[in-house]
Short mmCIF file of C-alpha atoms in Angstrom, two decimals:
data_model
loop_
_atom_site.label_atom_id
_atom_site.label_comp_id
_atom_site.label_asym_id
_atom_site.label_seq_id
_atom_site.Cartn_x
_atom_site.Cartn_y
_atom_site.Cartn_z
CA MET A 1 -7.70 -17.91 0.82
CA PHE A 2 -8.61 -17.80 3.77
CA THR A 3 -10.31 -20.34 5.93
CA SER A 4 -10.71 -18.61 9.58
CA VAL A 5 -9.64 -15.52 11.49
CA ASP A 6 -6.91 -17.86 13.39
CA ASP A 7 -5.87 -18.73 9.75
CA VAL A 8 -5.45 -15.27 8.65
CA SER A 9 -3.17 -14.40 11.93
CA ALA A 10 -1.33 -17.45 12.18
CA ARG A 11 -0.68 -17.54 8.05
CA LEU A 12 0.49 -13.32 7.62
CA ALA A 13 2.80 -14.23 11.06
CA GLU A 14 4.85 -16.99 9.01
CA THR A 15 5.56 -13.84 6.37
CA GLY A 16 6.98 -11.56 9.21
CA TYR A 17 3.50 -9.39 9.67
CA LEU A 18 1.89 -9.49 12.77
CA ALA A 19 -1.80 -8.71 12.77
CA SER A 20 -4.23 -7.22 15.84
CA PRO A 21 -7.23 -9.51 15.77
CA ALA A 22 -9.40 -6.47 14.08
CA VAL A 23 -6.86 -6.68 11.46
CA ALA A 24 -6.92 -10.42 10.54
CA THR A 25 -10.82 -9.99 10.93
CA THR A 26 -11.24 -7.46 8.42
CA VAL A 27 -9.10 -9.20 6.34
CA PHE A 28 -11.06 -12.41 7.14
CA LEU A 29 -14.66 -10.75 5.90
CA ALA A 30 -12.95 -9.17 2.97
CA ASP A 31 -11.63 -12.10 1.32
CA ARG A 32 -14.80 -14.06 2.02
CA LEU A 33 -16.91 -11.31 0.96
CA GLY A 34 -15.22 -9.81 -2.13
CA LYS A 35 -14.86 -7.12 -1.59
CA PRO A 36 -12.10 -4.06 -1.09
CA LEU A 37 -10.57 -3.56 1.23
CA LEU A 38 -9.83 0.29 2.20
CA VAL A 39 -7.13 0.50 4.83
CA GLU A 40 -6.51 3.93 6.49
CA GLY A 41 -3.93 5.32 8.94
CA PRO A 42 -0.53 6.86 9.57
CA ALA A 43 2.22 6.33 7.23
CA GLY A 44 4.68 3.57 8.67
CA VAL A 45 2.39 1.58 10.92
CA GLY A 46 1.46 -1.46 7.80
CA LYS A 47 -0.61 -0.60 5.72
CA THR A 48 1.21 -1.54 1.96
CA GLU A 49 3.22 -4.62 3.93
CA LEU A 50 -0.55 -6.10 4.44
CA ALA A 51 -0.94 -6.39 1.44
CA LYS A 52 2.31 -6.97 0.29
CA ALA A 53 1.79 -9.91 2.95
CA VAL A 54 -1.44 -11.27 1.79
CA ALA A 55 0.13 -12.16 -1.76
CA GLU A 56 3.03 -13.64 -0.15
CA VAL A 57 0.93 -16.12 1.89
CA ALA A 58 -2.05 -16.47 -1.17
CA GLY A 59 1.01 -16.80 -3.79
CA ALA A 60 -0.63 -14.12 -6.00
CA ARG A 61 0.74 -12.03 -7.93
CA LEU A 62 1.47 -8.35 -6.51
CA VAL A 63 -0.55 -5.52 -8.70
CA ARG A 64 0.62 -2.15 -7.25
CA LEU A 65 -0.41 1.54 -8.09
CA GLN A 66 0.84 3.73 -7.01
CA CYS A 67 -0.98 6.97 -6.49
CA TYR A 68 0.12 10.46 -6.81
CA GLU A 69 -1.03 13.92 -8.20
CA GLY A 70 -1.49 14.14 -11.97
CA VAL A 71 -1.94 9.96 -12.05
CA ASP A 72 -4.34 9.66 -14.84
CA GLU A 73 -6.07 7.57 -17.33
CA SER A 74 -3.45 6.46 -19.14
CA ARG A 75 -1.39 5.64 -16.15
CA ALA A 76 -3.90 3.76 -13.88
CA LEU A 77 -6.58 1.67 -16.75
CA TYR A 78 -4.74 1.40 -20.10
CA GLU A 79 -2.55 3.43 -22.72
CA TRP A 80 -2.00 2.91 -26.91
CA ASN A 81 1.65 2.04 -28.28
CA HIS A 82 1.82 4.72 -30.25
CA ALA A 83 4.97 4.11 -31.73
CA LYS A 84 4.29 0.98 -32.20
CA GLN A 85 0.91 1.61 -34.19
CA LEU A 86 2.82 4.07 -36.54
CA LEU A 87 5.31 1.72 -37.30
CA ARG A 88 2.05 -0.56 -37.92
CA ILE A 89 0.52 2.26 -40.27
CA SER A 90 4.17 3.12 -41.65
CA ALA A 91 4.28 -0.90 -43.26
CA GLY A 92 1.09 -1.07 -44.76
CA ARG A 93 1.13 1.83 -47.12
CA ASP A 94 -1.13 -0.31 -49.65
CA GLU A 95 -3.84 -1.58 -47.74
CA THR A 96 -7.31 1.05 -46.75
CA TRP A 97 -7.39 2.38 -43.13
CA ASP A 98 -10.03 -0.13 -42.32
CA GLU A 99 -7.83 -2.54 -42.35
CA THR A 100 -5.23 -1.07 -40.50
CA ARG A 101 -7.76 0.80 -37.83
CA THR A 102 -8.79 -3.02 -37.11
CA ASP A 103 -4.89 -4.25 -36.31
CA ILE A 104 -3.29 -1.27 -34.77
CA PHE A 105 -6.54 -1.03 -32.53
CA SER A 106 -5.31 -4.91 -30.93
CA GLU A 107 -4.72 -6.48 -28.04
CA GLU A 108 -0.77 -6.38 -29.45
CA PHE A 109 -0.90 -2.85 -29.37
CA LEU A 110 -2.81 -2.50 -26.58
CA LEU A 111 -0.31 -1.47 -23.22
CA ALA A 112 -2.15 -2.53 -19.85
CA ARG A 113 -2.07 -0.50 -16.47
CA PRO A 114 -2.04 -2.14 -13.38
CA LEU A 115 -5.74 -1.87 -12.97
CA LEU A 116 -6.36 -3.44 -16.40
CA THR A 117 -3.48 -5.87 -15.14
CA ALA A 118 -5.48 -7.29 -12.53
CA ILE A 119 -8.73 -7.92 -13.72
CA ARG A 120 -6.73 -9.53 -16.91
CA GLY A 121 -5.87 -13.11 -16.50
CA GLY A 122 -7.08 -16.00 -14.49
CA ASP A 123 -3.48 -16.00 -12.13
CA PRO A 124 -4.81 -15.30 -8.26
CA LYS A 125 -3.47 -11.52 -7.83
CA VAL A 126 -3.73 -9.29 -4.95
CA LEU A 127 -4.14 -5.18 -6.19
CA LEU A 128 -2.46 -2.43 -4.13
CA ILE A 129 -3.22 1.37 -5.15
CA ASP A 130 -1.29 2.43 -2.55
CA GLU A 131 -2.46 5.88 -1.30
CA THR A 132 -4.94 6.91 -2.75
CA ASP A 133 -5.54 9.83 -0.94
CA LYS A 134 -2.57 12.01 -2.87
CA ALA A 135 -4.46 11.23 -6.88
CA ASP A 136 -6.55 13.85 -7.65
CA VAL A 137 -10.74 13.49 -6.55
CA GLU A 138 -11.25 12.79 -10.47
CA VAL A 139 -9.11 9.29 -10.59
CA GLU A 140 -11.72 7.87 -8.23
CA GLY A 141 -14.31 7.93 -11.15
CA LEU A 142 -11.54 5.58 -13.01
CA LEU A 143 -11.54 3.56 -9.86
CA LEU A 144 -15.82 2.57 -9.56
CA GLU A 145 -16.37 0.57 -12.49
CA VAL A 146 -12.89 -1.95 -11.34
CA LEU A 147 -13.96 -1.91 -7.90
CA SER A 148 -18.67 -1.81 -8.63
CA ASP A 149 -18.16 -5.16 -11.26
CA PHE A 150 -14.69 -5.38 -11.71
CA GLN A 151 -14.57 -4.47 -15.26
CA ILE A 152 -12.79 -2.07 -18.13
CA THR A 153 -14.15 -0.99 -20.84
CA VAL A 154 -12.10 -0.29 -23.61
CA PRO A 155 -13.70 1.66 -26.49
CA GLU A 156 -11.90 -0.03 -29.04
CA LEU A 157 -11.76 -3.19 -27.76
CA GLY A 158 -15.32 -3.73 -25.43
CA THR A 159 -15.80 -3.90 -22.07
CA ILE A 160 -12.57 -6.41 -19.98
CA THR A 161 -14.67 -8.15 -17.18
CA ALA A 162 -12.51 -9.93 -14.28
CA THR A 163 -12.84 -13.67 -14.64
CA THR A 164 -10.59 -14.02 -11.05
CA ARG A 165 -11.71 -11.11 -9.08
CA PRO A 166 -8.05 -9.56 -7.78
CA PHE A 167 -8.10 -9.12 -3.58
CA VAL A 168 -8.21 -5.39 -3.37
CA VAL A 169 -6.26 -2.86 -0.44
CA LEU A 170 -6.87 0.39 -1.53
CA THR A 171 -4.68 2.85 0.94
CA SER A 172 -5.01 6.09 2.42
CA ASN A 173 -2.63 8.03 4.88
CA ALA A 174 -6.17 10.61 4.58
CA SER A 175 -4.25 13.08 3.18
CA ARG A 176 -7.98 14.34 1.72
CA GLU A 177 -11.38 12.79 2.15
CA LEU A 178 -11.87 10.21 -0.37
CA SER A 179 -15.36 10.17 -1.81
CA GLU A 180 -18.59 8.45 0.21
CA ALA A 181 -19.00 6.49 -3.59
CA LEU A 182 -15.62 5.06 -3.01
CA ARG A 183 -16.05 4.43 0.87
CA ARG A 184 -19.46 2.28 0.21
CA ARG A 185 -17.55 -0.52 -2.08
CA CYS A 186 -15.24 -0.93 0.05
CA LEU A 187 -14.73 -3.02 3.64
CA PHE A 188 -12.79 -0.06 6.20
CA LEU A 189 -10.02 -0.58 8.43
CA HIS A 190 -8.07 1.94 10.57
CA ILE A 191 -4.37 1.07 11.90
CA GLY A 192 -3.23 3.23 14.00
CA PHE A 193 0.30 2.83 16.33
CA PRO A 194 0.26 -0.57 17.70
CA ASP A 195 -0.24 -1.31 21.49
CA GLU A 196 3.63 -1.90 23.39
CA GLU A 197 2.89 -5.75 23.88
CA LEU A 198 2.29 -6.01 20.40
CA GLU A 199 5.32 -3.54 18.93
CA ARG A 200 7.22 -5.78 21.43
CA ARG A 201 6.30 -8.16 19.12
CA ILE A 202 7.42 -6.44 15.67
CA VAL A 203 10.93 -5.67 16.77
CA ARG A 204 11.72 -9.43 18.51
CA LEU A 205 10.44 -10.49 15.18
CA LYS A 206 12.13 -7.94 12.90
CA VAL A 207 15.18 -7.49 15.22
CA PRO A 208 15.89 -10.68 16.49
CA GLY A 209 19.48 -9.93 17.84
CA LEU A 210 18.19 -7.07 20.27
CA ASP A 211 18.21 -7.38 23.81
CA GLY A 212 14.57 -8.50 25.44
CA ALA A 213 14.59 -5.27 27.97
CA LEU A 214 16.47 -3.22 25.58
CA THR A 215 13.34 -4.22 23.48
CA LYS A 216 11.07 -3.51 25.95
CA SER A 217 13.31 0.15 26.73
CA VAL A 218 13.14 0.99 23.03
CA VAL A 219 9.60 0.57 22.62
CA ARG A 220 8.58 2.69 25.73
CA VAL A 221 10.27 5.84 25.12
CA VAL A 222 8.88 5.73 21.50
CA GLY A 223 5.45 5.54 23.13
CA ALA A 224 6.85 8.43 25.32
CA LEU A 225 8.35 10.43 21.56
CA ARG A 226 4.08 9.72 20.46
CA ALA A 227 2.60 11.57 23.44
CA MET A 228 4.33 14.48 22.81
CA ASP A 229 3.27 17.30 20.62
CA LEU A 230 5.80 16.52 17.79
CA ARG A 231 5.17 17.66 13.60
CA LYS A 232 6.08 13.81 12.77
CA VAL A 233 5.75 11.43 15.42
CA PRO A 234 7.77 8.45 14.18
CA SER A 235 6.31 5.31 12.90
CA VAL A 236 6.15 1.44 13.59
CA ALA A 237 9.00 1.26 10.71
CA GLU A 238 11.32 3.87 12.44
CA THR A 239 10.58 1.79 16.06
CA ILE A 240 12.33 -0.62 14.20
CA ASP A 241 15.22 0.99 12.18
CA TRP A 242 15.96 2.27 15.93
CA ALA A 243 16.17 -0.79 17.48
CA ARG A 244 18.42 -1.67 14.61
CA THR A 245 20.86 0.98 15.09
CA LEU A 246 20.82 0.36 18.75
CA LEU A 247 22.03 -3.05 17.51
CA ALA A 248 24.55 -1.59 14.67
CA LEU A 249 26.08 0.73 17.83
CA GLY A 250 26.32 -2.14 20.01
CA ALA A 251 23.97 -0.68 22.69
CA ASP A 252 23.26 -2.44 25.60
CA THR A 253 20.49 -0.18 27.94
CA LEU A 254 19.21 3.95 26.32
CA ASP A 255 21.49 6.46 28.70
CA GLU A 256 21.21 10.17 27.63
CA THR A 257 24.13 10.26 25.00
CA VAL A 258 22.74 6.95 22.62
CA VAL A 259 19.51 8.85 22.94
CA ARG A 260 19.90 12.08 21.62
CA ASP A 261 23.05 11.15 18.66
CA SER A 262 19.73 8.74 17.11
CA LEU A 263 17.04 10.79 17.31
CA GLY A 264 17.42 11.65 13.43
CA VAL A 265 16.29 8.06 13.20
CA LEU A 266 13.03 8.54 14.62
CA LEU A 267 12.28 11.91 14.58
CA LYS A 268 12.79 14.02 10.74
CA HIS A 269 12.05 17.45 11.79
CA GLN A 270 15.11 18.92 13.53
CA ASP A 271 12.48 21.08 16.06
CA ASP A 272 10.87 17.89 16.83
CA VAL A 273 14.69 16.55 18.28
CA LEU A 274 14.80 19.47 20.48
CA LYS A 275 11.74 19.37 21.65
CA ALA A 276 12.58 15.37 22.30
CA ALA A 277 15.67 15.90 23.81
CA ALA A 278 14.30 18.51 26.15
CA LYS A 279 11.29 17.12 26.97
CA LEU A 280 12.59 13.37 27.52
CA ASP A 281 12.72 12.34 30.73
CA LEU A 282 14.44 8.51 30.49
CA GLY A 283 14.00 8.29 34.47
CA ALA A 284 10.38 7.86 33.27
CA VAL A 285 10.40 5.38 30.72
#
């Protein structure tokens, strides 16, 4: 998909995703080596958006498996359409079981879930396995066959192997440790909070109507909040939300009243809001 690291940066920027050199380099290598990309970092720093941006620049279909506690094989790989199978069995009362079985365990009755969908067909795809750390440990075993050989075994049909390998992105907030077997199959990328200059560029891109001086102040205040001992520090997504809030309020400077009244956009816990209100020194930022 990409010819160089600079090509990655330029094409992602066209979609509105400003990638750091480390991000651009790792995406290029994942594409060139055909390896899945495991992206870790705090919520709201652009892990999911990276997969979406890659799909957009590649003209590929985004296939997303949203992980959660309790997700299982039927939600990740495939399941049989039992209602349709029962109707088929009822319609073929005069047939032998062997005749019926051959029919009901065919492609017509197979419901492909994200992992199977991603490896079937020849069209380009980006497979996003989002918040992998939220799934049970057993789900990682389901991923190993897919990420090792890009194939899935359906006992009734045999092994289905990808003719065109998808570009795979796994995201994790590191709420639990992923297995070493899964990590070995991936290139690793950690996305943290961007430096001040990059975050200003992101805000200018996403909220072009915000004054340059105010953009600078917004980023500095957010940086000061991240330096505090808070339950949940503001993410890049929340920086953008705050910039849009200030634009909607018609604010041209950051004063104590504006900041105090809009802290709920940045902070999501009352004790964080109280701590920030008491400690934040606008004169220092």
